[in-house]
């Protein structure tokens, strides 16, 4: 009987331990339910992060007008540049023509040279153009005369004129035959060759006679 009682006691103890273990397992399962709650919290935080991203996007969008304003400033600066001092006129922008401007009774012949701005923009000129007469005896370079003109701005389509004066051949001889006129705009190295519209020849001199002269811009008919 004693042995049976001990056996029953042992069985009761084992049953108690088994029940305790089951309760411990159930508690573990309850604790294991915490991660879904944590996951829910994480999802909530994720929503907040998305809102921050949207806010950042809004900030970027807010900066966009400033960026556009910067571009507008650059455009304004470009406009100011266009309103500034005009660049010099290049040879290729100028339409250069020459006509006989001699007035009857003058002791010297005169040729007027027009420089017309055809470049599509404002440009500037100052001083003297270079002038050379091509002859059958070589090139004759014109001497500058008069006071140089201040810098002028030629608007597109506008013209400025200067004069060339030269001695007329009244000797009755053939003289020095003029075959062409070479004009180089102020501050340029590229020249334009034109037909000479004035008297056909220059008198032959020993160098003591009246030279060929070129006046400043705006001096047509006043080269001497």
mmCIF file with all atom_site columns, N, CA, C and O in Angstrom, residues 53-69:
data_model
loop_
_atom_site.group_PDB
_atom_site.id
_atom_site.type_symbol
_atom_site.label_atom_id
_atom_site.label_alt_id
_atom_site.label_comp_id
_atom_site.label_asym_id
_atom_site.label_entity_id
_atom_site.label_seq_id
_atom_site.pdbx_PDB_ins_code
_atom_site.Cartn_x
_atom_site.Cartn_y
_atom_site.Cartn_z
_atom_site.occupancy
_atom_site.B_iso_or_equiv
_atom_site.pdbx_formal_charge
_atom_site.auth_seq_id
_atom_site.auth_comp_id
_atom_site.auth_asym_id
_atom_site.auth_atom_id
_atom_site.pdbx_PDB_model_num
ATOM 1  N N  . UNK A 1 53 ? 8.825  62.490 -46.458 1.00 0.00 ? 53 UNK A N  1
ATOM 2  C CA . UNK A 1 53 ? 9.280  62.510 -47.848 1.00 0.00 ? 53 UNK A CA 1
ATOM 3  C C  . UNK A 1 53 ? 8.434  63.465 -48.674 1.00 0.00 ? 53 UNK A C  1
ATOM 4  O O  . UNK A 1 53 ? 8.950  64.222 -49.498 1.00 0.00 ? 53 UNK A O  1
ATOM 5  N N  . UNK A 1 54 ? 7.104  63.439 -48.441 1.00 0.00 ? 54 UNK A N  1
ATOM 6  C CA . UNK A 1 54 ? 6.223  64.361 -49.149 1.00 0.00 ? 54 UNK A CA 1
ATOM 7  C C  . UNK A 1 54 ? 6.561  65.797 -48.799 1.00 0.00 ? 54 UNK A C  1
ATOM 8  O O  . UNK A 1 54 ? 6.546  66.693 -49.640 1.00 0.00 ? 54 UNK A O  1
ATOM 9  N N  . UNK A 1 55 ? 6.868  65.998 -47.490 1.00 0.00 ? 55 UNK A N  1
ATOM 10 C CA . UNK A 1 55 ? 7.213  67.343 -47.054 1.00 0.00 ? 55 UNK A CA 1
ATOM 11 C C  . UNK A 1 55 ? 8.495  67.792 -47.741 1.00 0.00 ? 55 UNK A C  1
ATOM 12 O O  . UNK A 1 55 ? 8.636  68.925 -48.160 1.00 0.00 ? 55 UNK A O  1
ATOM 13 N N  . UNK A 1 56 ? 9.471  66.850 -47.853 1.00 0.00 ? 56 UNK A N  1
ATOM 14 C CA . UNK A 1 56 ? 10.719 67.189 -48.531 1.00 0.00 ? 56 UNK A CA 1
ATOM 15 C C  . UNK A 1 56 ? 10.444 67.530 -49.974 1.00 0.00 ? 56 UNK A C  1
ATOM 16 O O  . UNK A 1 56 ? 11.029 68.442 -50.544 1.00 0.00 ? 56 UNK A O  1
ATOM 17 N N  . UNK A 1 57 ? 9.535  66.754 -50.572 1.00 0.00 ? 57 UNK A N  1
ATOM 18 C CA . UNK A 1 57 ? 9.170  67.046 -51.959 1.00 0.00 ? 57 UNK A CA 1
ATOM 19 C C  . UNK A 1 57 ? 8.538  68.412 -52.080 1.00 0.00 ? 57 UNK A C  1
ATOM 20 O O  . UNK A 1 57 ? 8.797  69.149 -53.031 1.00 0.00 ? 57 UNK A O  1
ATOM 21 N N  . UNK A 1 58 ? 7.710  68.757 -51.075 1.00 0.00 ? 58 UNK A N  1
ATOM 22 C CA . UNK A 1 58 ? 7.085  70.080 -51.100 1.00 0.00 ? 58 UNK A CA 1
ATOM 23 C C  . UNK A 1 58 ? 8.147  71.156 -50.979 1.00 0.00 ? 58 UNK A C  1
ATOM 24 O O  . UNK A 1 58 ? 8.077  72.204 -51.604 1.00 0.00 ? 58 UNK A O  1
ATOM 25 N N  . UNK A 1 59 ? 9.189  70.884 -50.122 1.00 0.00 ? 59 UNK A N  1
ATOM 26 C CA . UNK A 1 59 ? 10.270 71.855 -49.980 1.00 0.00 ? 59 UNK A CA 1
ATOM 27 C C  . UNK A 1 59 ? 10.984 72.036 -51.301 1.00 0.00 ? 59 UNK A C  1
ATOM 28 O O  . UNK A 1 59 ? 11.330 73.139 -51.705 1.00 0.00 ? 59 UNK A O  1
ATOM 29 N N  . UNK A 1 60 ? 11.242 70.909 -52.002 1.00 0.00 ? 60 UNK A N  1
ATOM 30 C CA . UNK A 1 60 ? 11.918 71.002 -53.288 1.00 0.00 ? 60 UNK A CA 1
ATOM 31 C C  . UNK A 1 60 ? 11.068 71.786 -54.267 1.00 0.00 ? 60 UNK A C  1
ATOM 32 O O  . UNK A 1 60 ? 11.568 72.621 -55.017 1.00 0.00 ? 60 UNK A O  1
ATOM 33 N N  . UNK A 1 61 ? 9.766  71.519 -54.245 1.00 0.00 ? 61 UNK A N  1
ATOM 34 C CA . UNK A 1 61 ? 8.882  72.251 -55.150 1.00 0.00 ? 61 UNK A CA 1
ATOM 35 C C  . UNK A 1 61 ? 8.869  73.723 -54.791 1.00 0.00 ? 61 UNK A C  1
ATOM 36 O O  . UNK A 1 61 ? 8.810  74.588 -55.635 1.00 0.00 ? 61 UNK A O  1
ATOM 37 N N  . UNK A 1 62 ? 8.987  74.000 -53.495 1.00 0.00 ? 62 UNK A N  1
ATOM 38 C CA . UNK A 1 62 ? 9.007  75.386 -53.067 1.00 0.00 ? 62 UNK A CA 1
ATOM 39 C C  . UNK A 1 62 ? 10.262 76.096 -53.541 1.00 0.00 ? 62 UNK A C  1
ATOM 40 O O  . UNK A 1 62 ? 10.273 77.283 -53.769 1.00 0.00 ? 62 UNK A O  1
ATOM 41 N N  . UNK A 1 63 ? 11.373 75.321 -53.695 1.00 0.00 ? 63 UNK A N  1
ATOM 42 C CA . UNK A 1 63 ? 12.615 75.936 -54.138 1.00 0.00 ? 63 UNK A CA 1
ATOM 43 C C  . UNK A 1 63 ? 12.621 76.158 -55.638 1.00 0.00 ? 63 UNK A C  1
ATOM 44 O O  . UNK A 1 63 ? 13.405 76.930 -56.144 1.00 0.00 ? 63 UNK A O  1
ATOM 45 N N  . UNK A 1 64 ? 11.780 75.457 -56.351 1.00 0.00 ? 64 UNK A N  1
ATOM 46 C CA . UNK A 1 64 ? 11.777 75.566 -57.807 1.00 0.00 ? 64 UNK A CA 1
ATOM 47 C C  . UNK A 1 64 ? 11.530 76.977 -58.307 1.00 0.00 ? 64 UNK A C  1
ATOM 48 O O  . UNK A 1 64 ? 12.225 77.444 -59.186 1.00 0.00 ? 64 UNK A O  1
ATOM 49 N N  . UNK A 1 65 ? 10.560 77.698 -57.732 1.00 0.00 ? 65 UNK A N  1
ATOM 50 C CA . UNK A 1 65 ? 10.363 79.079 -58.204 1.00 0.00 ? 65 UNK A CA 1
ATOM 51 C C  . UNK A 1 65 ? 11.591 79.943 -58.008 1.00 0.00 ? 65 UNK A C  1
ATOM 52 O O  . UNK A 1 65 ? 11.909 80.788 -58.813 1.00 0.00 ? 65 UNK A O  1
ATOM 53 N N  . UNK A 1 66 ? 12.341 79.671 -56.878 1.00 0.00 ? 66 UNK A N  1
ATOM 54 C CA . UNK A 1 66 ? 13.559 80.446 -56.666 1.00 0.00 ? 66 UNK A CA 1
ATOM 55 C C  . UNK A 1 66 ? 14.560 80.156 -57.759 1.00 0.00 ? 66 UNK A C  1
ATOM 56 O O  . UNK A 1 66 ? 15.264 81.027 -58.234 1.00 0.00 ? 66 UNK A O  1
ATOM 57 N N  . UNK A 1 67 ? 14.646 78.877 -58.144 1.00 0.00 ? 67 UNK A N  1
ATOM 58 C CA . UNK A 1 67 ? 15.550 78.516 -59.222 1.00 0.00 ? 67 UNK A CA 1
ATOM 59 C C  . UNK A 1 67 ? 15.140 79.214 -60.499 1.00 0.00 ? 67 UNK A C  1
ATOM 60 O O  . UNK A 1 67 ? 15.964 79.729 -61.242 1.00 0.00 ? 67 UNK A O  1
ATOM 61 N N  . UNK A 1 68 ? 13.846 79.228 -60.766 1.00 0.00 ? 68 UNK A N  1
ATOM 62 C CA . UNK A 1 68 ? 13.363 79.918 -61.963 1.00 0.00 ? 68 UNK A CA 1
ATOM 63 C C  . UNK A 1 68 ? 13.675 81.397 -61.882 1.00 0.00 ? 68 UNK A C  1
ATOM 64 O O  . UNK A 1 68 ? 14.073 82.020 -62.849 1.00 0.00 ? 68 UNK A O  1
ATOM 65 N N  . UNK A 1 69 ? 13.533 81.941 -60.659 1.00 0.00 ? 69 UNK A N  1
ATOM 66 C CA . UNK A 1 69 ? 13.860 83.348 -60.482 1.00 0.00 ? 69 UNK A CA 1
ATOM 67 C C  . UNK A 1 69 ? 15.318 83.606 -60.806 1.00 0.00 ? 69 UNK A C  1
ATOM 68 O O  . UNK A 1 69 ? 15.675 84.608 -61.391 1.00 0.00 ? 69 UNK A O  1
#
